[in-house]
Structures are given as structure tokens and as C-alpha cells.
C-alpha positions as MATLAB code, in Angstrom:
seq = 'MDTNPPDTHAGTPDTHTDVLVIGAGPTGLMLACELALAGLRPRLVERRTEPQRNSRALTLHPRSVELMDLRGLAPRFLALGATRPGWHFSGLDTLLDFAALDSRHGYTLFLPQARTEALLAERARELGVETERGYEGVGLTEHADGVDVELRGPDGAVETVRARYVVGCDGGRSFVRQAAGIGFPGDDETFTGMLGDFAAVDADPAALAAARALGVIAAPMEGGLTRFVCMDPERMRVPSREPVTLEEFRAALVRSCGTDYGIAEPRWLSRFGNATRLADRYRSEGLAGSAGAGRVLLAGDAAHIHFPAAGQGLNTGLQDAMNLGWKLAAELHGWAPPGLLDSYDAERRPVGRSVTENTAVQTMLMELTYVPQYRRPAAALRELLDELLGMAEVNHRLAGQVSALSTAYPPASPDADPLVGQRMPDIGLTADGSEAVRAYELFHQGRFVLLDLAGGADAAESVTAGWSARVTAVTAAEHEGHAALDGVREVLVRPDGHVAWATRTTDEAARRAGRAAALTAWAGG';
ca = [
     -16.946  104.295  201.077;
     -19.102  101.391  201.816;
     -18.258   98.581  199.469;
     -21.047   96.590  200.888;
     -24.430   97.785  199.391;
     -27.506   96.444  201.126;
     -28.607   92.854  199.879;
     -31.809   93.995  198.236;
     -32.180   90.704  196.135;
     -32.189   87.185  196.591;
     -29.054   85.140  197.269;
     -25.871   85.401  199.397;
     -22.469   86.478  197.677;
     -19.226   85.270  198.661;
     -17.500   88.317  198.302;
     -18.584   92.180  197.855;
     -16.331   94.630  195.230;
     -16.850   98.060  193.869;
     -15.701   97.365  190.557;
     -15.004   93.610  189.035;
     -12.837   94.130  185.813;
     -13.054   91.218  184.008;
      -9.979   90.698  181.761;
      -6.005   91.828  182.438;
      -5.008   92.819  178.845;
      -3.859   96.191  178.587;
      -7.514   97.643  178.527;
      -8.635   95.842  181.870;
      -4.690   96.701  183.121;
      -5.087  100.461  182.611;
      -8.735  100.688  183.790;
      -7.766   99.196  187.075;
      -4.776  101.685  187.324;
      -7.538  104.550  186.843;
      -9.508  103.213  189.506;
      -7.029  102.632  191.887;
      -5.451  106.120  191.103;
      -8.906  107.314  192.188;
      -9.077  105.714  195.313;
     -10.968  102.579  194.480;
      -9.680   98.845  194.819;
     -11.070   97.132  191.930;
     -10.932   93.650  191.671;
      -9.311   92.407  188.332;
      -9.558   88.753  187.601;
      -8.330   87.160  184.074;
      -8.785   83.808  182.743;
      -5.130   83.048  181.457;
      -3.140   81.401  184.329;
       0.203   82.953  183.316;
       1.046   86.629  181.939;
       0.761   86.976  178.046;
       4.101   85.770  176.453;
       3.317   86.492  172.938;
       2.191   89.793  171.535;
      -0.091   90.411  168.941;
       0.209   94.342  168.751;
       3.849   95.812  168.905;
       2.836   99.468  169.123;
       1.698  102.517  171.011;
       0.684  105.146  168.963;
       1.040  108.824  169.940;
      -2.242  109.672  171.853;
      -1.463  106.320  174.000;
       1.998  107.211  175.125;
       0.461  110.787  175.857;
      -1.868  108.974  178.251;
       0.891  107.477  179.804;
       2.829  110.777  180.209;
      -0.386  112.189  181.750;
      -0.108  109.867  184.282;
       3.933  109.984  184.722;
       4.413  106.558  183.257;
       5.843  107.722  179.643;
       9.562  107.286  180.526;
       9.011  103.409  181.599;
       7.496  102.705  178.455;
       9.946  104.593  176.347;
      12.967  103.239  178.225;
      12.175   99.770  176.749;
      10.826  100.525  173.124;
      11.914  102.434  170.123;
      10.447  105.288  168.361;
       9.597  106.032  164.788;
       8.533  109.160  163.427;
       6.344  107.355  160.281;
       3.602  104.929  160.212;
       1.831  103.152  157.757;
      -1.775  103.514  155.940;
      -2.985   99.784  154.198;
       1.022   99.028  153.830;
       0.917  102.244  151.404;
       4.633  103.091  150.448;
       3.906  107.000  151.440;
       4.052  106.766  155.376;
       1.703  108.988  157.612;
       3.693  111.508  159.199;
       3.271  111.754  163.071;
       6.337  114.116  163.549;
       4.350  116.750  161.819;
       1.597  116.371  164.433;
       0.909  118.596  167.596;
       2.453  116.613  170.194;
       5.697  116.050  172.010;
       5.268  112.287  171.173;
       4.894  112.393  167.415;
       5.867  108.765  167.197;
       5.241  105.387  166.974;
       6.493  103.343  170.113;
       7.659   99.680  168.949;
       6.714   98.055  172.414;
       5.706   94.337  172.353;
       2.007   94.080  173.913;
       3.802   91.636  176.612;
       5.924   94.325  177.819;
       3.072   96.867  177.482;
       0.692   94.597  180.162;
       4.003   93.819  182.373;
       4.561   97.638  182.495;
       0.868   98.258  183.730;
       0.561   95.313  185.804;
       3.770   96.952  187.693;
       1.733  100.071  187.970;
      -1.254   98.372  188.952;
       0.789   96.483  192.061;
       1.953   99.916  192.916;
      -1.582  101.247  193.292;
      -2.462   98.198  195.594;
      -4.084   96.061  192.429;
      -3.339   92.254  191.790;
      -4.381   90.387  188.885;
      -6.392   87.006  189.983;
      -5.383   84.683  187.453;
      -7.222   81.421  186.292;
     -10.668   83.101  186.976;
     -13.408   82.486  184.160;
     -16.923   84.216  184.397;
     -19.627   81.385  184.209;
     -22.540   83.389  185.277;
     -23.905   87.016  185.359;
     -27.059   88.686  186.726;
     -27.888   92.273  186.692;
     -29.874   93.920  189.583;
     -30.889   97.415  190.465;
     -27.984   97.962  192.595;
     -25.238   95.684  191.523;
     -24.323   92.900  189.385;
     -23.715   89.001  190.580;
     -21.085   87.235  188.842;
     -20.211   83.723  189.123;
     -16.448   83.088  188.847;
     -14.878   79.732  188.373;
     -11.689   79.874  190.142;
      -8.261   78.192  189.359;
      -9.539   75.360  191.709;
     -12.697   74.506  189.755;
     -14.643   75.959  192.589;
     -17.151   78.692  191.764;
     -17.760   81.943  193.919;
     -20.105   84.684  193.619;
     -19.072   88.126  193.488;
     -21.219   91.245  193.911;
     -20.033   94.231  192.168;
     -21.688   97.762  192.299;
     -20.157   97.807  188.391;
     -18.921   95.133  186.067;
     -16.314   96.539  183.347;
     -15.920   93.311  180.642;
     -12.284   93.942  178.867;
     -12.261   90.002  177.868;
     -11.888   90.213  174.256;
     -13.759   89.991  171.254;
     -15.487   86.976  172.451;
     -16.238   88.662  175.592;
     -18.395   86.435  178.142;
     -19.557   89.834  179.860;
     -20.992   91.247  176.839;
     -22.899   88.001  175.877;
     -24.297   87.770  179.354;
     -25.512   91.162  179.526;
     -27.123   90.818  176.319;
     -25.553   93.390  174.645;
     -25.450   93.224  170.782;
     -22.342   92.919  168.876;
     -23.430   93.223  165.061;
     -20.771   93.706  162.268;
     -19.416   91.815  159.277;
     -17.960   88.082  159.468;
     -14.702   87.520  158.255;
     -13.849   87.222  154.374;
     -10.064   87.599  154.785;
      -7.184   86.122  156.507;
      -3.274   86.440  157.163;
      -0.721   84.955  159.179;
       1.649   86.000  161.982;
       4.773   83.968  162.966;
       7.514   84.770  165.349;
      10.685   82.577  164.420;
      13.759   81.994  166.494;
      15.898   81.266  163.475;
      15.834   83.035  160.177;
      18.467   83.118  157.185;
      18.116   86.493  156.252;
      20.005   89.711  156.443;
      18.518   93.211  157.048;
      18.699   93.862  152.955;
      16.688   90.573  152.740;
      14.038   91.379  155.387;
      13.573   94.730  153.544;
      13.258   93.227  150.264;
      10.267   90.924  151.833;
       8.433   94.310  153.208;
       8.816   95.487  149.487;
       6.929   92.361  148.275;
       4.143   92.786  150.971;
       5.251   90.837  153.636;
       5.875   92.345  157.233;
       9.091   91.631  158.565;
      10.366   92.677  161.750;
      12.976   92.130  164.324;
      12.051   91.763  167.799;
      13.494   91.245  171.139;
      15.038   87.977  172.404;
      16.155   87.432  168.660;
      13.028   86.663  167.007;
      11.975   88.006  163.724;
       8.057   88.373  163.238;
       6.637   87.910  159.583;
       3.019   88.952  158.752;
       2.001   87.594  155.538;
      -1.458   87.676  153.256;
      -1.207   84.668  151.197;
      -3.577   84.481  148.139;
      -4.015   80.984  148.252;
      -4.661   80.858  151.966;
      -6.613   84.002  152.643;
     -10.000   82.126  152.667;
      -8.738   79.738  155.551;
     -10.924   80.502  158.463;
      -8.874   82.187  161.427;
      -9.822   79.243  163.965;
      -7.599   77.056  161.772;
      -4.213   76.339  163.259;
      -1.152   77.842  161.025;
       1.412   75.318  160.274;
       5.583   75.886  159.874;
       5.233   74.156  156.562;
       2.386   76.548  155.188;
       3.850   79.484  156.443;
       7.023   78.749  154.360;
       5.202   77.736  151.324;
       3.237   81.335  151.748;
       6.490   83.149  151.978;
       8.068   81.291  148.981;
       4.825   82.122  146.849;
       4.995   85.802  147.728;
       8.768   86.164  148.020;
      10.402   83.660  146.400;
      11.972   82.088  149.407;
      11.166   81.359  153.091;
      14.210   83.041  154.504;
      15.311   79.911  156.204;
      12.420   80.317  158.930;
      12.753   77.662  161.875;
      12.158   77.392  165.317;
       8.477   79.053  165.490;
       7.731   80.589  168.917;
       4.277   81.529  167.898;
       2.056   80.903  164.959;
      -1.286   82.546  164.622;
      -4.381   83.291  161.979;
      -5.997   86.615  162.179;
      -9.061   87.592  160.156;
     -11.132   90.763  159.385;
     -14.119   90.045  161.444;
     -15.427   93.876  162.066;
     -17.700   94.495  164.895;
     -19.127   97.159  167.125;
     -21.222   96.441  170.304;
     -24.695   98.112  170.247;
     -23.860   99.655  173.682;
     -21.109  100.217  175.649;
     -23.294  100.116  178.826;
     -26.072   97.761  179.463;
     -29.325   99.239  179.620;
     -30.430   98.443  183.022;
     -33.488   96.863  184.596;
     -37.011   97.756  183.598;
     -38.449  100.168  186.254;
     -34.476  101.076  187.582;
     -33.194  104.369  187.388;
     -30.736  105.308  184.995;
     -28.494  102.807  182.536;
     -27.171   99.460  183.619;
     -24.344   98.449  185.706;
     -22.109   96.312  182.950;
     -19.894   98.318  180.947;
     -17.749   97.427  178.100;
     -14.252   98.288  176.933;
     -11.367   97.395  174.358;
     -12.177   94.436  172.309;
     -15.205   93.400  174.147;
     -16.581   96.519  172.516;
     -14.713   96.661  169.221;
     -12.981   94.069  166.772;
     -11.386   94.715  163.613;
      -8.470   93.766  161.380;
      -5.202   94.570  163.057;
      -4.467   97.473  160.218;
      -2.320  100.016  161.604;
      -2.224   98.803  164.751;
      -5.029  100.811  166.530;
      -6.513   97.688  168.430;
      -4.719   98.080  171.830;
      -4.262  101.561  171.344;
      -8.097  102.296  171.125;
      -8.728   99.909  174.195;
      -6.139  101.941  176.303;
      -8.285  105.021  175.183;
     -11.513  103.662  176.350;
     -10.116  102.824  179.853;
      -8.874  106.604  180.261;
     -12.150  107.909  179.169;
     -14.263  105.461  181.516;
     -12.107  105.038  184.985;
     -12.348  108.573  186.292;
     -15.990  108.681  185.342;
     -16.628  105.209  186.700;
     -15.125  106.489  189.583;
     -17.099  109.621  190.258;
     -20.192  107.464  190.086;
     -18.890  105.381  192.803;
     -17.666  108.310  195.090;
     -20.828  109.874  194.739;
     -20.014  113.107  193.155;
     -20.596  112.438  189.925;
     -22.990  115.001  187.699;
     -25.962  113.625  185.732;
     -25.183  111.849  182.945;
     -21.506  111.561  183.404;
     -20.892  108.006  183.073;
     -23.483  107.572  180.304;
     -21.102  110.197  178.226;
     -18.766  107.187  178.157;
     -20.716  105.596  175.384;
     -21.698  108.619  173.944;
     -17.936  109.617  173.535;
     -16.141  106.550  173.075;
     -18.767  104.513  170.675;
     -18.414  107.001  167.971;
     -14.769  106.471  168.265;
     -15.061  102.852  168.229;
     -17.164  103.331  164.854;
     -14.510  105.314  163.281;
     -11.954  103.000  163.798;
     -13.788   99.914  162.527;
     -14.772  101.844  159.561;
     -11.205  102.901  159.096;
      -9.717   99.515  159.424;
     -11.992   98.133  157.218;
     -11.026  100.408  154.501;
      -7.390   99.756  154.871;
      -8.104   95.983  154.800;
     -10.173   96.571  151.644;
      -7.090   98.024  150.062;
      -5.165   95.073  150.847;
      -7.367   92.456  150.093;
      -8.413   93.605  146.493;
      -4.652   93.278  145.801;
      -4.937   89.563  146.277;
      -8.189   89.147  144.309;
      -6.990   88.278  140.578;
      -9.756   90.180  138.736;
      -9.351   93.365  141.059;
      -5.473   92.815  141.220;
      -4.972   95.981  138.260;
      -7.553   98.352  139.636;
      -6.496   97.926  143.196;
      -2.973   98.570  142.366;
      -4.116  101.592  140.567;
      -5.958  102.896  143.604;
      -2.937  102.140  145.927;
      -0.789  104.214  143.512;
      -3.330  106.987  143.712;
      -3.715  107.113  147.169;
       0.320  107.063  147.844;
      -0.168  110.297  145.880;
      -2.630  111.606  147.720;
      -0.836  110.674  151.095;
       1.986  112.889  149.510;
      -0.155  116.007  150.199;
       0.424  117.383  153.549;
      -3.386  117.987  154.071;
      -4.411  114.564  153.512;
      -1.467  113.008  155.242;
      -2.100  115.081  158.291;
      -5.685  114.193  158.387;
      -5.180  110.544  158.111;
      -2.303  110.408  160.542;
      -4.808  112.437  163.254;
      -7.092  109.520  163.125;
      -4.480  106.640  163.010;
      -2.740  108.424  165.852;
      -5.907  109.185  167.944;
      -4.360  112.841  168.262;
      -7.476  114.276  166.295;
     -10.025  112.373  168.929;
     -12.131  115.196  170.066;
     -15.448  115.094  171.815;
     -18.496  116.808  171.023;
     -19.337  119.830  173.673;
     -22.642  119.736  175.473;
     -23.497  123.334  174.303;
     -23.300  124.783  170.904;
     -21.714  128.136  171.994;
     -18.863  126.316  173.937;
     -15.396  127.625  173.005;
     -13.766  125.687  170.262;
     -11.292  124.320  172.400;
     -13.823  122.183  174.393;
     -13.548  118.559  173.792;
     -10.014  118.815  172.245;
      -6.865  117.545  173.692;
      -4.985  119.914  176.284;
      -1.836  121.294  174.559;
       1.154  119.993  176.511;
       2.317  123.595  177.174;
       5.122  124.272  179.145;
       3.978  126.821  182.199;
       5.501  128.394  185.358;
       2.993  128.268  188.475;
       3.148  131.108  190.830;
       5.993  130.131  193.323;
       6.649  127.141  191.221;
       9.516  125.888  188.930;
       8.625  125.321  185.101;
       6.637  122.460  184.364;
       4.726  120.817  181.497;
       0.890  120.721  181.525;
       1.027  117.279  181.343;
       2.958  117.048  184.795;
       0.114  118.115  186.429;
      -2.266  115.155  185.933;
      -0.209  112.831  187.513;
      -2.878  112.106  190.425;
      -5.766  112.034  187.782;
      -7.608  114.953  188.841;
      -9.182  117.842  187.160;
      -6.691  120.842  186.470;
      -8.220  124.360  186.476;
      -5.671  126.212  184.587;
      -5.679  130.160  185.170;
      -3.588  131.554  182.174;
      -4.515  135.285  182.664;
      -4.907  135.713  186.638;
      -7.234  138.048  188.380;
     -10.306  136.183  188.705;
      -9.558  133.999  191.964;
      -9.721  130.786  190.170;
      -7.579  128.873  193.260;
      -9.931  130.214  195.986;
     -13.229  129.406  194.171;
     -11.737  125.899  193.702;
     -10.636  125.703  197.400;
     -14.069  126.755  198.078;
     -16.031  123.390  196.837;
     -14.057  121.392  194.679;
     -10.503  121.048  195.983;
     -10.791  117.424  196.754;
     -11.048  116.729  193.037;
      -9.546  119.633  191.523;
      -6.317  121.163  191.070;
      -6.072  124.977  190.445;
      -2.757  126.593  189.041;
      -2.550  129.952  188.101;
       0.389  130.758  185.488;
       2.998  133.100  185.855;
       4.280  132.228  182.552;
       3.284  129.820  179.855;
       4.260  128.613  176.532;
       2.319  130.205  173.215;
       0.067  127.694  171.648;
      -2.221  128.616  168.622;
      -5.517  126.679  170.009;
      -4.827  128.957  173.109;
      -4.862  132.292  171.727;
      -6.856  134.528  173.962;
      -7.923  131.922  176.241;
      -7.775  132.881  180.005;
      -9.055  130.008  181.715;
      -9.286  126.371  181.047;
     -10.962  123.301  182.978;
      -9.265  120.207  181.920;
     -10.662  116.550  182.566;
      -8.480  113.988  184.093;
      -7.998  112.481  180.620;
      -6.780  115.458  179.375;
      -9.706  116.562  177.280;
     -11.067  120.331  177.957;
     -13.885  120.226  179.531;
     -14.610  124.202  179.730;
     -12.256  127.388  178.507;
     -13.004  131.041  178.510;
     -11.438  133.878  176.491;
     -13.764  136.743  178.259;
     -12.102  139.542  179.964;
     -15.247  140.214  181.951;
     -14.253  139.005  185.365;
     -17.626  138.568  186.431;
     -18.515  136.314  183.655;
     -15.592  134.251  183.943;
     -16.152  133.607  187.561;
     -19.788  132.503  186.758;
     -18.728  130.322  183.850;
     -16.111  128.843  185.903;
     -18.758  128.205  188.622;
     -21.073  126.723  186.109;
     -18.198  124.233  184.422;
     -16.989  122.808  187.823;
     -20.568  121.911  188.709;
     -21.341  120.425  185.300;
     -17.921  118.271  185.480;
     -17.023  118.196  188.977;
     -20.163  117.615  190.642;
     -22.135  120.451  193.096;
];
């Protein structure tokens, strides 16, 4: 592929790249891995000069673990974390039951963000992508055929990089978003909490459990640290930009729990707020008179921020990256069908809206309990919601939202099969002439998978004829049953594990025609 597009505008860049990813947190690292897996060599830059040591996020939810499974990475993550089948909604006593969901990974994986970043950085290196540290964006100019980005490097020198596309994964204060003129409407913070990781704590497990019962999160972490998360009524209006002191944290614990648990030797103190914002667009509009939308995209916290209720922020960013990576690679390789890259905004921005609204509700349920005039009705409301969470249907619905296992993308056609847009079930199957595998094992290379569950319509031959470079065709001699697949004879699954097309017809001519149309619509002509 030509990575040096013709210079059709003024200025001579210092370097060229297909994709410049700005921000090497979990989202940027995941995106870089996806692009490299698709045969690109993105440039990944990060403002921080050292890898993240502190971990604001501590969890991977079920869909994120599934994404790692789709790429063959789940064993690496599971080896370093601990799993729990339940998870909370706004700190209510009745937990969400992830184990009851339709997934092989019906649990939350407790894994510090620093570990997640290290594992993804390791994978990126395996795929040929190194994180370039100490680089900060200081200028961005979008053109019809690319984007010029001025980067200040660790030595203070500024270089101009010309990229065919730029993706901002650079957090809530995103330079990329601001430079591209993308709006970030929402609500300013009204409520803040405090987080502290302490090396010395004079408390046994029973005392820490008692803290949790009083609304203070107390969690053992690796390295002998204990994390406390506290919402203090007397300090909940302090702006998040104000540093937290050890004495402030001790006083907050005493007010909440009657003891400071002997906390000492803080390794990290931080304040966080409930500011909630969603980008106007996940892709820039492009220049007047140019064909199509723009060449600047957003993912992760650059596109959406919210209170860290239920631990959804990092997970949503990983899922953004998985959705965007293969689409952007298709565009750069030249085979993307019309509108494919625009579908990133169309699919992921509604998810971002849902997450920000969901976390705003959870935050309100927390905040009201600390406001004197609302304390009693808020307690009654929380008691009612606890009771409702005891109902299987309610629990299942909220668990699906928080875990992201219920995320489905709208089909392009109203007469599409009900399976279209859903997650592909990870069924066990035996392919013709092969050993038994799980469906997710077929996605390790980041390709489309055309799965023939019935045989008899020459699926493999049709793929070989025009799409074999990006579609893996598998005919199942046997396969595990699943309610969502009842009657399904053939299914085309996207690289991110969502169903692009499915058919239940027994008319082989119609099946061939439907398959050809689906391959063209999704995998190019």
C-alpha cells in the first residue's frame, strides 16, 4: 500500500503514516493492535513519558473479555486477573448477575488498568507497533486527502506528520477533538468522590467489608495495596481539579465509617467528578467541497466521559476500538463498501449515549443519598430498586447493558434476519475435516467469517471466487445448538464478532444470492 499520498496542499511534512493514533491508553493500544492485525502500520504516540503505573479502572466486563477471546488474547488477561460473577449497579446491595448472561465469560475480570495497558502494549509490539512516548499534539490541519499534525517530541522539537487518518484516543481533554472543532456538549460536574491507594492499612477483611456496607469501597489490590473510594458529604462539591490530601481522606473515612482504618503511605490520591459529555460526532465533518466525511475520528474518553459508575468507561473505549479498527483498515486498503467507515459513528455514538445516560442515573442515585433533604426518599428509592433487581427480568436487562453483552447494532434493512447486528454466539463446532473449535477461535486473524451451518450451497467456493483475502469460509459438519441460531443455515460475521447477515432459507438459489449481496455490502465488491 502507498503510505505516501501525493502532496496536494502546501507544506512539506517531516513524516507520513496511514493512521496516527494519539493516545496510548487502553483504547489507543487496542486500536493500534486492530490496525496492525489488518496489515497496517499505524503510528502510536503518547504524551506520558512512562507507562501508566496507577490504575483508575480495575475491571474488564464480559463483552471486553469476549473481545480479547476473539483475538486469542483472553488467556493472557485471565492469567493475571480474578473473576467474580456479580457486579453492582449504583452500589446497590443486589448484584447484577453476569453469570446468568449468554456468554462463556459471564463475569467481571478484576485487572488493574496498568496491567491491561501492559498486555495490550505487549500485543502491539508483537504486531510491530511501538508506543512513541513524550509526544504531544500542538497543531492539526485537516485536508481533503489527509491530516497534518504537529507533534512536539520529548526533546522539544516539533515535527509535522501527515496522516491519511488521525484517531484521537487522548482522553476527556482531547487535543484531537478540540483541534478538529468537534463539540463536546453535556453537563459539568456537580459531585466528586475521592480515590486512594494505600500501602499501609490497619484493618482486617471483616473491617473492610464493614466499610463497603457503609458506602465506602475498600478493595485489596496487587502489590499489597488497598484501594478506598469514598464519597464524603462534606467534600462532595470540591472540584475534581483540587488535589486530595491524606488528612482529608482520613477525615472523610472517619465521618463515613467512624475510623480511618489506619491508612498511611498513599501511593496515589485522586479526585474524580460526574461531568458527563458526549461528542457531537465521532468523525469530523470534512472540508467543504470534499467528498465524504472527514479524516479525524474519536474513540474512548475523547468521545465520551462520565462518572466511573459500574466501571464502564475503559470497557466502552475498548469496544469503540474494536468497532473502528477493521472499518478504518478496510477504507485504507481500498475495499470498504460505501458508508462503512461512517457506520462507526452510527453504531458507537448511540452506545456512548446509552452509557452516559446509564451512568448519570447511577450517579444520581449515589449523590442524592448525601444530600440531607433527599436522603430519606433516596434511601427508599434505592430500597425499591434493590427489590426490583431481585427480579430476574430486571436484573438480566441491566446486567446486559452494563456488561455490554446486549449491545446490538441496527440492521441496514428492516427485513433482515433477527440475528443481524447481534453478537455471534460462541458455539462449539466441528468444521469439515477439522477438529472441534469454538466459533470465537475463527476470528483470531481479524477477518470476516462465513459460517455454513447447513451445507449444500457452495459457500466456500463462492468466497474463494472473490473474497478469500478477507473472509474465512467454514462449513460445519456438526455444531452446538443455540436458540438464536435455530433454523439459521448460514451466517456472515464481522471481524468484531457481530452478525452482518444470516439466512434461514432452504432455497439454495436464494441463499447464494443473499450471500453474494451480503459479501458485497460488507466485504467489498
